[in-house]
Short mmCIF file of C-alpha atoms in Angstrom, two decimals:
data_model
loop_
_atom_site.label_atom_id
_atom_site.label_comp_id
_atom_site.label_asym_id
_atom_site.label_seq_id
_atom_site.Cartn_x
_atom_site.Cartn_y
_atom_site.Cartn_z
CA MET X 1 -8.30 -16.75 -13.13
CA ARG X 2 -5.03 -17.27 -11.24
CA HIS X 3 -3.67 -14.03 -12.70
CA LEU X 4 -6.73 -12.08 -11.57
CA LEU X 5 -6.35 -13.38 -8.04
CA ALA X 6 -2.63 -12.53 -8.10
CA LEU X 7 -3.42 -9.01 -9.35
CA ALA X 8 -5.99 -8.57 -6.58
CA ILE X 9 -3.51 -9.73 -3.93
CA LYS X 10 -0.84 -7.41 -5.31
CA PHE X 11 -3.25 -4.46 -5.47
CA VAL X 12 -4.29 -4.97 -1.85
CA MET X 13 -0.64 -5.21 -0.76
CA VAL X 14 0.44 -2.10 -2.68
CA THR X 15 -2.62 -0.10 -1.64
CA ALA X 16 -2.22 -0.98 2.04
CA VAL X 17 1.42 0.14 2.02
CA LEU X 18 0.69 3.34 0.11
CA LEU X 19 -2.27 4.22 2.32
CA LEU X 20 -0.16 3.86 5.44
CA VAL X 21 2.91 5.63 4.14
CA MET X 22 1.51 8.24 1.79
CA THR X 23 -1.98 9.01 3.04
CA VAL X 24 -1.46 8.59 6.78
CA GLY X 25 2.21 9.54 6.95
CA PHE X 26 2.51 12.25 4.31
CA ASP X 27 -1.06 13.55 3.79
CA VAL X 28 -1.37 12.49 0.15
CA SER X 29 -5.05 12.32 -0.76
CA PHE X 30 -6.85 8.98 -0.74
CA VAL X 31 -7.78 9.31 -4.44
CA ASN X 32 -4.20 10.05 -5.46
CA THR X 33 -2.99 7.08 -3.43
CA LEU X 34 -5.49 4.79 -5.18
CA LEU X 35 -4.45 6.08 -8.61
CA ILE X 36 -0.78 5.45 -7.82
CA SER X 37 -1.69 1.97 -6.51
CA LEU X 38 -3.54 1.06 -9.69
CA ALA X 39 -0.73 2.23 -11.95
CA LEU X 40 1.99 0.57 -9.88
CA THR X 41 0.09 -2.71 -9.59
CA ALA X 42 -0.48 -3.00 -13.33
CA LEU X 43 3.04 -1.97 -14.29
CA SER X 44 4.89 -4.05 -11.74
CA TYR X 45 2.79 -7.18 -12.32
CA ALA X 46 3.32 -7.08 -16.07
CA MET X 47 6.99 -6.14 -16.01
CA GLY X 48 8.35 -7.26 -12.66
CA ASP X 49 6.36 -10.42 -12.01
CA ILE X 50 5.64 -11.82 -15.46
CA MET X 51 8.43 -10.58 -17.72
CA ILE X 52 11.43 -10.23 -15.41
CA PHE X 53 10.80 -12.69 -12.58
CA LEU X 54 9.96 -15.59 -14.88
CA ASN X 55 12.87 -14.95 -17.24
CA ALA X 56 15.70 -13.70 -15.01
CA GLY X 57 17.32 -17.10 -14.70
CA SER X 58 16.71 -20.80 -14.86
CA PRO X 59 13.46 -22.14 -13.39
CA GLU X 60 15.44 -24.12 -10.82
CA ASN X 61 17.20 -21.00 -9.52
CA GLN X 62 14.26 -19.28 -7.89
CA SER X 63 16.45 -17.30 -5.50
CA THR X 64 18.35 -15.53 -8.30
CA ARG X 65 15.14 -14.78 -10.20
CA ASN X 66 13.56 -13.47 -7.02
CA THR X 67 16.54 -11.25 -6.18
CA VAL X 68 16.65 -9.70 -9.65
CA ALA X 69 12.90 -9.17 -9.81
CA THR X 70 12.73 -7.71 -6.29
CA PHE X 71 15.47 -5.21 -7.11
CA VAL X 72 13.68 -4.22 -10.33
CA ASP X 73 10.41 -3.94 -8.39
CA PHE X 74 12.09 -1.60 -5.88
CA VAL X 75 13.41 0.70 -8.61
CA MET X 76 10.13 0.58 -10.54
CA ALA X 77 8.06 1.27 -7.40
CA PHE X 78 10.23 4.20 -6.38
CA LEU X 79 10.17 5.80 -9.83
CA THR X 80 6.46 5.18 -10.38
CA ILE X 81 5.38 6.48 -6.98
CA TRP X 82 7.66 9.48 -7.23
CA LEU X 83 6.70 10.41 -10.81
CA ILE X 84 2.96 9.87 -10.53
CA GLY X 85 2.92 11.43 -7.07
CA TRP X 86 4.72 14.46 -8.45
CA LEU X 87 2.29 14.72 -11.38
CA LEU X 88 -0.78 14.38 -9.16
CA THR X 89 0.34 16.62 -6.29
CA GLY X 90 2.72 19.05 -7.97
CA GLN X 91 5.29 18.30 -5.27
CA ASN X 92 8.57 17.07 -6.71
CA PHE X 93 11.12 16.81 -3.91
CA GLU X 94 8.45 16.29 -1.25
CA MET X 95 7.52 12.99 -2.94
CA VAL X 96 11.01 11.47 -2.73
CA THR X 97 10.81 10.38 0.91
CA PRO X 98 7.35 8.76 0.74
CA ALA X 99 8.29 7.11 -2.55
CA LEU X 100 11.48 5.70 -1.07
CA LEU X 101 9.81 4.43 2.10
CA SER X 102 6.92 2.91 0.15
CA ALA X 103 9.26 1.25 -2.36
CA LEU X 104 11.30 -0.32 0.45
CA VAL X 105 8.24 -1.84 2.12
CA ILE X 106 6.64 -2.92 -1.15
CA SER X 107 9.83 -4.62 -2.36
CA GLY X 108 9.94 -6.57 0.89
CA GLY X 109 6.44 -7.82 0.18
CA GLU X 110 7.39 -8.54 -3.43
CA TRP X 111 9.92 -11.14 -2.29
CA PHE X 112 7.07 -13.20 -0.84
CA PHE X 113 4.69 -12.38 -3.68
CA HIS X 114 7.19 -13.85 -6.16
CA LEU X 115 7.16 -17.11 -4.20
CA TYR X 116 3.38 -17.15 -4.54
CA VAL X 117 3.58 -16.42 -8.29
CA ASP X 118 6.11 -19.20 -8.79
CA ARG X 119 4.12 -21.82 -6.90
CA SER X 120 0.50 -20.90 -7.53
CA VAL X 121 0.15 -18.67 -10.58
CA VAL X 122 2.56 -20.11 -13.17
CA PRO X 123 3.84 -23.49 -11.98
CA GLU X 124 3.38 -25.02 -15.44
CA TYR X 125 5.56 -22.30 -17.00
CA ASN X 126 8.50 -23.29 -14.84
CA ASN X 127 7.96 -26.99 -15.58
CA TYR X 128 7.82 -26.27 -19.32
CA LYS X 129 11.06 -24.26 -19.28
CA ALA X 130 12.82 -26.93 -17.21
CA VAL X 131 11.81 -29.69 -19.65
CA LYS X 132 12.68 -27.60 -22.71
CA ARG X 133 16.30 -27.12 -21.57
#
């Protein structure tokens, strides 16, 4: 249940950013923005938040894990938004700027989202890894 709530929070965050940047700022259609949001949410939660953030360092060193995961989230967001945006709109170079702006804002939000994941979604995982060492 905690993962579903985390996914919902992440989806709302990503969708809000993409709607403002891509739909309002760059006239990308609402449907295309939602499709990009769904893909990015699923991919970045599985890879960035669960696989990388939880395993990028020791459980006690949350700052290092957060820095690594936030950087990976930035790269993943940029590439995902750019690639899927290009595929959906047929505009290659025109998607670079909205993808870059969106990735910057989303990665800023990811820093705080990782704190939430650490404290509320998987606190037992960090305790288990700390004891196992």
